[in-house]
JSON list of C-alpha atoms in Angstrom, two decimals:
[
{"chain": "A", "resi": 618, "resn": "MET", "atom": "CA", "xyz": [-4.66, -5.75, -7.75]},
{"chain": "A", "resi": 619, "resn": "SER", "atom": "CA", "xyz": [-6.88, -8.69, -8.34]},
{"chain": "A", "resi": 620, "resn": "VAL", "atom": "CA", "xyz": [-9.31, -9.48, -11.23]},
{"chain": "A", "resi": 621, "resn": "ALA", "atom": "CA", "xyz": [-12.02, -8.92, -8.50]},
{"chain": "A", "resi": 622, "resn": "LEU", "atom": "CA", "xyz": [-11.64, -5.35, -8.12]},
{"chain": "A", "resi": 623, "resn": "ASN", "atom": "CA", "xyz": [-15.11, -4.62, -10.01]},
{"chain": "A", "resi": 624, "resn": "ILE", "atom": "CA", "xyz": [-15.36, -0.83, -10.86]},
{"chain": "A", "resi": 625, "resn": "VAL", "atom": "CA", "xyz": [-18.71, 0.46, -10.94]},
{"chain": "A", "resi": 626, "resn": "ASN", "atom": "CA", "xyz": [-20.88, 3.69, -10.43]},
{"chain": "A", "resi": 627, "resn": "CYS", "atom": "CA", "xyz": [-22.60, 3.97, -7.23]},
{"chain": "A", "resi": 628, "resn": "MET", "atom": "CA", "xyz": [-21.86, 6.67, -5.09]},
{"chain": "A", "resi": 629, "resn": "THR", "atom": "CA", "xyz": [-19.90, 9.08, -7.57]},
{"chain": "A", "resi": 630, "resn": "THR", "atom": "CA", "xyz": [-16.72, 10.58, -6.81]},
{"chain": "A", "resi": 631, "resn": "TYR", "atom": "CA", "xyz": [-15.61, 13.35, -8.99]},
{"chain": "A", "resi": 632, "resn": "THR", "atom": "CA", "xyz": [-12.04, 15.30, -9.73]},
{"chain": "A", "resi": 633, "resn": "TYR", "atom": "CA", "xyz": [-11.38, 18.50, -11.67]},
{"chain": "A", "resi": 634, "resn": "GLN", "atom": "CA", "xyz": [-9.08, 18.23, -14.53]},
{"chain": "A", "resi": 635, "resn": "ASN", "atom": "CA", "xyz": [-8.54, 20.50, -17.17]},
{"chain": "A", "resi": 636, "resn": "GLY", "atom": "CA", "xyz": [-10.89, 22.69, -16.19]},
{"chain": "A", "resi": 637, "resn": "GLN", "atom": "CA", "xyz": [-13.49, 20.09, -16.48]},
{"chain": "A", "resi": 638, "resn": "MET", "atom": "CA", "xyz": [-15.24, 17.85, -13.70]},
{"chain": "A", "resi": 639, "resn": "ILE", "atom": "CA", "xyz": [-14.63, 14.57, -14.47]},
{"chain": "A", "resi": 640, "resn": "LYS", "atom": "CA", "xyz": [-16.30, 11.34, -12.73]},
{"chain": "A", "resi": 641, "resn": "ILE", "atom": "CA", "xyz": [-14.39, 8.77, -10.95]},
{"chain": "A", "resi": 642, "resn": "PRO", "atom": "CA", "xyz": [-16.16, 5.58, -10.50]},
{"chain": "A", "resi": 643, "resn": "ASP", "atom": "CA", "xyz": [-16.52, 3.87, -7.23]},
{"chain": "A", "resi": 644, "resn": "THR", "atom": "CA", "xyz": [-13.86, 0.72, -6.28]},
{"chain": "A", "resi": 645, "resn": "VAL", "atom": "CA", "xyz": [-16.08, -2.11, -4.98]},
{"chain": "A", "resi": 646, "resn": "ILE", "atom": "CA", "xyz": [-14.46, -5.34, -3.90]},
{"chain": "A", "resi": 647, "resn": "ALA", "atom": "CA", "xyz": [-16.44, -8.50, -4.39]},
{"chain": "A", "resi": 648, "resn": "GLU", "atom": "CA", "xyz": [-13.84, -11.10, -3.68]},
{"chain": "A", "resi": 649, "resn": "ASP", "atom": "CA", "xyz": [-11.21, -11.29, -1.04]},
{"chain": "A", "resi": 650, "resn": "VAL", "atom": "CA", "xyz": [-8.09, -9.35, -1.73]},
{"chain": "A", "resi": 651, "resn": "GLU", "atom": "CA", "xyz": [-5.17, -7.69, -0.45]},
{"chain": "A", "resi": 652, "resn": "ILE", "atom": "CA", "xyz": [-4.98, -4.12, -2.15]},
{"chain": "A", "resi": 653, "resn": "ARG", "atom": "CA", "xyz": [-1.12, -2.28, -2.49]},
{"chain": "A", "resi": 654, "resn": "GLU", "atom": "CA", "xyz": [-2.05, 0.37, -4.40]},
{"chain": "A", "resi": 655, "resn": "SER", "atom": "CA", "xyz": [-3.71, 3.69, -2.84]},
{"chain": "A", "resi": 656, "resn": "ILE", "atom": "CA", "xyz": [-7.32, 4.53, -3.05]},
{"chain": "A", "resi": 657, "resn": "SER", "atom": "CA", "xyz": [-8.46, 8.21, -3.66]},
{"chain": "A", "resi": 658, "resn": "ASN", "atom": "CA", "xyz": [-12.38, 7.13, -4.38]},
{"chain": "A", "resi": 659, "resn": "THR", "atom": "CA", "xyz": [-15.19, 5.55, -2.89]},
{"chain": "A", "resi": 660, "resn": "LEU", "atom": "CA", "xyz": [-14.07, 1.88, -1.97]},
{"chain": "A", "resi": 661, "resn": "ILE", "atom": "CA", "xyz": [-17.24, -0.37, -1.05]},
{"chain": "A", "resi": 662, "resn": "VAL", "atom": "CA", "xyz": [-16.35, -3.68, 0.19]},
{"chain": "A", "resi": 663, "resn": "ARG", "atom": "CA", "xyz": [-19.43, -5.68, -0.24]},
{"chain": "A", "resi": 664, "resn": "PRO", "atom": "CA", "xyz": [-21.24, -8.17, 2.09]},
{"chain": "A", "resi": 665, "resn": "GLY", "atom": "CA", "xyz": [-19.16, -11.42, 3.41]},
{"chain": "A", "resi": 666, "resn": "VAL", "atom": "CA", "xyz": [-15.90, -10.17, 1.67]},
{"chain": "A", "resi": 667, "resn": "ASN", "atom": "CA", "xyz": [-11.97, -9.63, 3.45]},
{"chain": "A", "resi": 668, "resn": "VAL", "atom": "CA", "xyz": [-10.12, -6.96, 2.64]},
{"chain": "A", "resi": 669, "resn": "THR", "atom": "CA", "xyz": [-6.73, -5.66, 3.76]},
{"chain": "A", "resi": 670, "resn": "THR", "atom": "CA", "xyz": [-5.25, -2.74, 2.52]},
{"chain": "A", "resi": 671, "resn": "LEU", "atom": "CA", "xyz": [-1.35, -1.99, 2.53]},
{"chain": "A", "resi": 672, "resn": "ALA", "atom": "CA", "xyz": [-1.52, 1.69, 0.82]},
{"chain": "A", "resi": 673, "resn": "SER", "atom": "CA", "xyz": [-3.71, 4.60, 1.82]},
{"chain": "A", "resi": 674, "resn": "ILE", "atom": "CA", "xyz": [-7.31, 5.41, 1.65]},
{"chain": "A", "resi": 675, "resn": "THR", "atom": "CA", "xyz": [-8.70, 8.47, 0.37]},
{"chain": "A", "resi": 676, "resn": "GLY", "atom": "CA", "xyz": [-12.51, 9.00, -0.01]},
{"chain": "A", "resi": 677, "resn": "THR", "atom": "CA", "xyz": [-15.66, 7.25, 1.55]},
{"chain": "A", "resi": 678, "resn": "VAL", "atom": "CA", "xyz": [-14.90, 3.87, 2.82]},
{"chain": "A", "resi": 679, "resn": "ARG", "atom": "CA", "xyz": [-18.17, 1.45, 2.96]},
{"chain": "A", "resi": 680, "resn": "VAL", "atom": "CA", "xyz": [-17.45, -1.93, 4.56]},
{"chain": "A", "resi": 681, "resn": "MET", "atom": "CA", "xyz": [-20.95, -3.49, 4.40]},
{"chain": "A", "resi": 682, "resn": "THR", "atom": "CA", "xyz": [-22.76, -6.42, 6.36]},
{"chain": "A", "resi": 683, "resn": "GLY", "atom": "CA", "xyz": [-20.32, -9.40, 7.31]},
{"chain": "A", "resi": 684, "resn": "ALA", "atom": "CA", "xyz": [-17.38, -7.94, 5.17]},
{"chain": "A", "resi": 685, "resn": "THR", "atom": "CA", "xyz": [-13.92, -7.09, 7.09]},
{"chain": "A", "resi": 686, "resn": "LEU", "atom": "CA", "xyz": [-11.56, -4.52, 6.12]},
{"chain": "A", "resi": 687, "resn": "GLU", "atom": "CA", "xyz": [-8.05, -4.88, 7.51]},
{"chain": "A", "resi": 688, "resn": "ALA", "atom": "CA", "xyz": [-6.52, -1.14, 6.75]},
{"chain": "A", "resi": 689, "resn": "ARG", "atom": "CA", "xyz": [-2.65, -1.12, 7.43]},
{"chain": "A", "resi": 690, "resn": "GLY", "atom": "CA", "xyz": [-2.43, 2.19, 5.86]},
{"chain": "A", "resi": 691, "resn": "SER", "atom": "CA", "xyz": [-3.74, 5.39, 6.50]},
{"chain": "A", "resi": 692, "resn": "VAL", "atom": "CA", "xyz": [-7.49, 5.85, 5.76]},
{"chain": "A", "resi": 693, "resn": "SER", "atom": "CA", "xyz": [-8.89, 9.51, 5.42]},
{"chain": "A", "resi": 694, "resn": "GLY", "atom": "CA", "xyz": [-12.46, 10.28, 4.70]},
{"chain": "A", "resi": 695, "resn": "THR", "atom": "CA", "xyz": [-15.77, 8.83, 5.76]},
{"chain": "A", "resi": 696, "resn": "VAL", "atom": "CA", "xyz": [-15.97, 5.44, 6.63]},
{"chain": "A", "resi": 697, "resn": "GLY", "atom": "CA", "xyz": [-18.93, 3.68, 7.48]},
{"chain": "A", "resi": 698, "resn": "VAL", "atom": "CA", "xyz": [-18.90, -0.01, 9.06]},
{"chain": "A", "resi": 699, "resn": "GLU", "atom": "CA", "xyz": [-22.34, -1.61, 8.92]},
{"chain": "A", "resi": 700, "resn": "ASP", "atom": "CA", "xyz": [-24.30, -4.32, 10.93]},
{"chain": "A", "resi": 701, "resn": "GLY", "atom": "CA", "xyz": [-22.28, -7.38, 11.20]},
{"chain": "A", "resi": 702, "resn": "ALA", "atom": "CA", "xyz": [-19.02, -5.79, 9.49]},
{"chain": "A", "resi": 703, "resn": "ARG", "atom": "CA", "xyz": [-15.53, -5.31, 11.25]},
{"chain": "A", "resi": 704, "resn": "ALA", "atom": "CA", "xyz": [-13.17, -2.82, 10.39]},
{"chain": "A", "resi": 705, "resn": "THR", "atom": "CA", "xyz": [-9.39, -3.13, 11.93]},
{"chain": "A", "resi": 706, "resn": "PHE", "atom": "CA", "xyz": [-7.15, 0.09, 11.83]},
{"chain": "A", "resi": 707, "resn": "HIS", "atom": "CA", "xyz": [-3.16, -0.47, 12.16]},
{"chain": "A", "resi": 708, "resn": "GLY", "atom": "CA", "xyz": [-2.52, 3.16, 11.13]},
{"chain": "A", "resi": 709, "resn": "GLN", "atom": "CA", "xyz": [-3.97, 6.62, 10.72]},
{"chain": "A", "resi": 710, "resn": "ALA", "atom": "CA", "xyz": [-7.89, 7.09, 10.54]},
{"chain": "A", "resi": 711, "resn": "ASN", "atom": "CA", "xyz": [-8.85, 10.55, 9.76]},
{"chain": "A", "resi": 712, "resn": "GLY", "atom": "CA", "xyz": [-12.35, 11.82, 9.06]},
{"chain": "A", "resi": 713, "resn": "SER", "atom": "CA", "xyz": [-15.81, 10.90, 10.52]},
{"chain": "A", "resi": 714, "resn": "ILE", "atom": "CA", "xyz": [-16.41, 7.09, 11.43]},
{"chain": "A", "resi": 715, "resn": "ASN", "atom": "CA", "xyz": [-19.35, 5.49, 11.58]},
{"chain": "A", "resi": 716, "resn": "VAL", "atom": "CA", "xyz": [-20.08, 1.98, 13.53]},
{"chain": "A", "resi": 717, "resn": "ASP", "atom": "CA", "xyz": [-23.64, 0.59, 13.20]},
{"chain": "A", "resi": 718, "resn": "ARG", "atom": "CA", "xyz": [-25.08, -1.31, 15.66]},
{"chain": "A", "resi": 719, "resn": "GLY", "atom": "CA", "xyz": [-23.91, -5.18, 15.63]},
{"chain": "A", "resi": 720, "resn": "ALA", "atom": "CA", "xyz": [-20.59, -3.46, 13.67]},
{"chain": "A", "resi": 721, "resn": "VAL", "atom": "CA", "xyz": [-17.03, -3.56, 15.14]},
{"chain": "A", "resi": 722, "resn": "MET", "atom": "CA", "xyz": [-14.41, -0.93, 14.43]},
{"chain": "A", "resi": 723, "resn": "HIS", "atom": "CA", "xyz": [-10.95, -1.79, 16.09]},
{"chain": "A", "resi": 724, "resn": "LEU", "atom": "CA", "xyz": [-7.85, 0.59, 16.78]},
{"chain": "A", "resi": 725, "resn": "LEU", "atom": "CA", "xyz": [-4.87, -1.71, 17.08]},
{"chain": "A", "resi": 726, "resn": "PRO", "atom": "CA", "xyz": [-1.69, -0.40, 19.26]},
{"chain": "A", "resi": 727, "resn": "GLY", "atom": "CA", "xyz": [-0.04, 2.69, 17.26]},
{"chain": "A", "resi": 728, "resn": "ALA", "atom": "CA", "xyz": [-3.72, 3.36, 15.40]},
{"chain": "A", "resi": 729, "resn": "VAL", "atom": "CA", "xyz": [-4.76, 6.63, 16.02]},
{"chain": "A", "resi": 730, "resn": "ALA", "atom": "CA", "xyz": [-8.44, 7.90, 15.15]},
{"chain": "A", "resi": 731, "resn": "LEU", "atom": "CA", "xyz": [-8.82, 11.54, 16.02]},
{"chain": "A", "resi": 732, "resn": "GLY", "atom": "CA", "xyz": [-12.15, 12.30, 14.07]},
{"chain": "A", "resi": 733, "resn": "VAL", "atom": "CA", "xyz": [-15.59, 12.23, 14.78]},
{"chain": "A", "resi": 734, "resn": "LEU", "atom": "CA", "xyz": [-16.73, 8.72, 15.86]},
{"chain": "A", "resi": 735, "resn": "ARG", "atom": "CA", "xyz": [-20.44, 7.95, 16.08]},
{"chain": "A", "resi": 736, "resn": "ILE", "atom": "CA", "xyz": [-20.53, 4.70, 17.90]},
{"chain": "A", "resi": 737, "resn": "GLU", "atom": "CA", "xyz": [-23.80, 2.35, 17.75]},
{"chain": "A", "resi": 738, "resn": "GLY", "atom": "CA", "xyz": [-21.72, -1.01, 17.82]},
{"chain": "A", "resi": 739, "resn": "SER", "atom": "CA", "xyz": [-18.52, -1.57, 19.23]},
{"chain": "A", "resi": 740, "resn": "LEU", "atom": "CA", "xyz": [-15.24, 0.31, 19.42]},
{"chain": "A", "resi": 741, "resn": "ILE", "atom": "CA", "xyz": [-12.30, -1.43, 20.29]},
{"chain": "A", "resi": 742, "resn": "ASN", "atom": "CA", "xyz": [-8.94, 0.90, 21.36]},
{"chain": "A", "resi": 743, "resn": "GLU", "atom": "CA", "xyz": [-5.66, -0.35, 21.85]},
{"chain": "A", "resi": 744, "resn": "GLY", "atom": "CA", "xyz": [-4.43, 2.65, 20.18]},
{"chain": "A", "resi": 745, "resn": "THR", "atom": "CA", "xyz": [-5.37, 6.50, 20.39]},
{"chain": "A", "resi": 746, "resn": "ARG", "atom": "CA", "xyz": [-8.62, 7.60, 20.09]},
{"chain": "A", "resi": 747, "resn": "GLY", "atom": "CA", "xyz": [-10.29, 11.51, 20.39]},
{"chain": "A", "resi": 748, "resn": "VAL", "atom": "CA", "xyz": [-12.60, 12.70, 22.52]},
{"chain": "A", "resi": 749, "resn": "ASN", "atom": "CA", "xyz": [-15.76, 13.32, 19.72]},
{"chain": "A", "resi": 750, "resn": "VAL", "atom": "CA", "xyz": [-17.67, 9.86, 20.41]},
{"chain": "A", "resi": 751, "resn": "SER", "atom": "CA", "xyz": [-21.37, 9.57, 20.19]},
{"chain": "A", "resi": 752, "resn": "GLY", "atom": "CA", "xyz": [-23.62, 6.94, 19.95]},
{"chain": "A", "resi": 753, "resn": "ARG", "atom": "CA", "xyz": [-25.36, 4.46, 22.19]},
{"chain": "A", "resi": 754, "resn": "GLY", "atom": "CA", "xyz": [-22.38, 1.77, 21.77]},
{"chain": "A", "resi": 755, "resn": "ALA", "atom": "CA", "xyz": [-19.54, 0.36, 23.53]},
{"chain": "A", "resi": 756, "resn": "VAL", "atom": "CA", "xyz": [-16.24, 1.80, 23.68]},
{"chain": "A", "resi": 757, "resn": "ASP", "atom": "CA", "xyz": [-13.80, -0.44, 25.19]},
{"chain": "A", "resi": 758, "resn": "ASP", "atom": "CA", "xyz": [-10.45, 1.70, 26.09]},
{"chain": "A", "resi": 759, "resn": "ARG", "atom": "CA", "xyz": [-8.06, -1.01, 26.95]},
{"chain": "A", "resi": 760, "resn": "GLU", "atom": "CA", "xyz": [-5.15, -1.04, 28.75]},
{"chain": "A", "resi": 761, "resn": "GLY", "atom": "CA", "xyz": [-2.39, 0.98, 27.34]},
{"chain": "A", "resi": 762, "resn": "SER", "atom": "CA", "xyz": [-4.69, 3.03, 25.13]},
{"chain": "A", "resi": 763, "resn": "THR", "atom": "CA", "xyz": [-5.09, 6.99, 24.75]},
{"chain": "A", "resi": 764, "resn": "VAL", "atom": "CA", "xyz": [-8.04, 9.00, 25.06]},
{"chain": "A", "resi": 765, "resn": "ARG", "atom": "CA", "xyz": [-6.54, 12.49, 23.37]},
{"chain": "A", "resi": 766, "resn": "ARG", "atom": "CA", "xyz": [-8.19, 15.76, 24.19]},
{"chain": "A", "resi": 767, "resn": "PRO", "atom": "CA", "xyz": [-8.25, 18.28, 21.56]},
{"chain": "A", "resi": 768, "resn": "ASP", "atom": "CA", "xyz": [-5.08, 20.84, 21.52]},
{"chain": "A", "resi": 769, "resn": "ARG", "atom": "CA", "xyz": [-7.70, 23.52, 20.81]},
{"chain": "A", "resi": 770, "resn": "SER", "atom": "CA", "xyz": [-11.40, 23.78, 20.34]},
{"chain": "A", "resi": 771, "resn": "LEU", "atom": "CA", "xyz": [-13.46, 26.39, 18.12]},
{"chain": "A", "resi": 772, "resn": "PRO", "atom": "CA", "xyz": [-16.66, 28.29, 19.23]},
{"chain": "A", "resi": 773, "resn": "ASP", "atom": "CA", "xyz": [-18.13, 26.18, 17.19]},
{"chain": "A", "resi": 774, "resn": "GLY", "atom": "CA", "xyz": [-17.18, 23.24, 19.17]},
{"chain": "A", "resi": 775, "resn": "THR", "atom": "CA", "xyz": [-14.64, 21.87, 16.50]},
{"chain": "A", "resi": 776, "resn": "SER", "atom": "CA", "xyz": [-11.87, 20.25, 17.92]},
{"chain": "A", "resi": 777, "resn": "ILE", "atom": "CA", "xyz": [-8.20, 21.02, 16.55]},
{"chain": "A", "resi": 778, "resn": "TYR", "atom": "CA", "xyz": [-5.56, 18.30, 16.79]},
{"chain": "A", "resi": 779, "resn": "GLU", "atom": "CA", "xyz": [-1.94, 19.51, 15.90]},
{"chain": "A", "resi": 780, "resn": "SER", "atom": "CA", "xyz": [0.60, 17.22, 15.00]}
]
């Protein structure tokens, strides 16, 4: 990983280790970088920074104003894409994704997002997305894309997607 990767405490993540809760500092990206190692804490992409991830991300992801995230590996957790930011997914995007007004989320062919999507900005779908979409933003299901219905729904409204 590059020296541009700064570790700071902003939104602390914890892990349970040897009977104790241990703080895991956030991963804050301050310069353009390609990340090849898995990340399993909070990832923050600073404004104006371009990040490509080749490995999996598990945890919270915050793509700040004017930043770009290109996720070639899987992403599991909560993703926030702020106004003026862009997030492009090549693989799995599992969890909750919030796209602010003025932001863009792009699912490429082969990408899958079956979690809860709150779209105030734009979602470009060339892959597969679930039906749990809310917000006043624009959803562009392009030719060849899929909108997948859940395999079953629970009484509380939870959608279950199997395999």
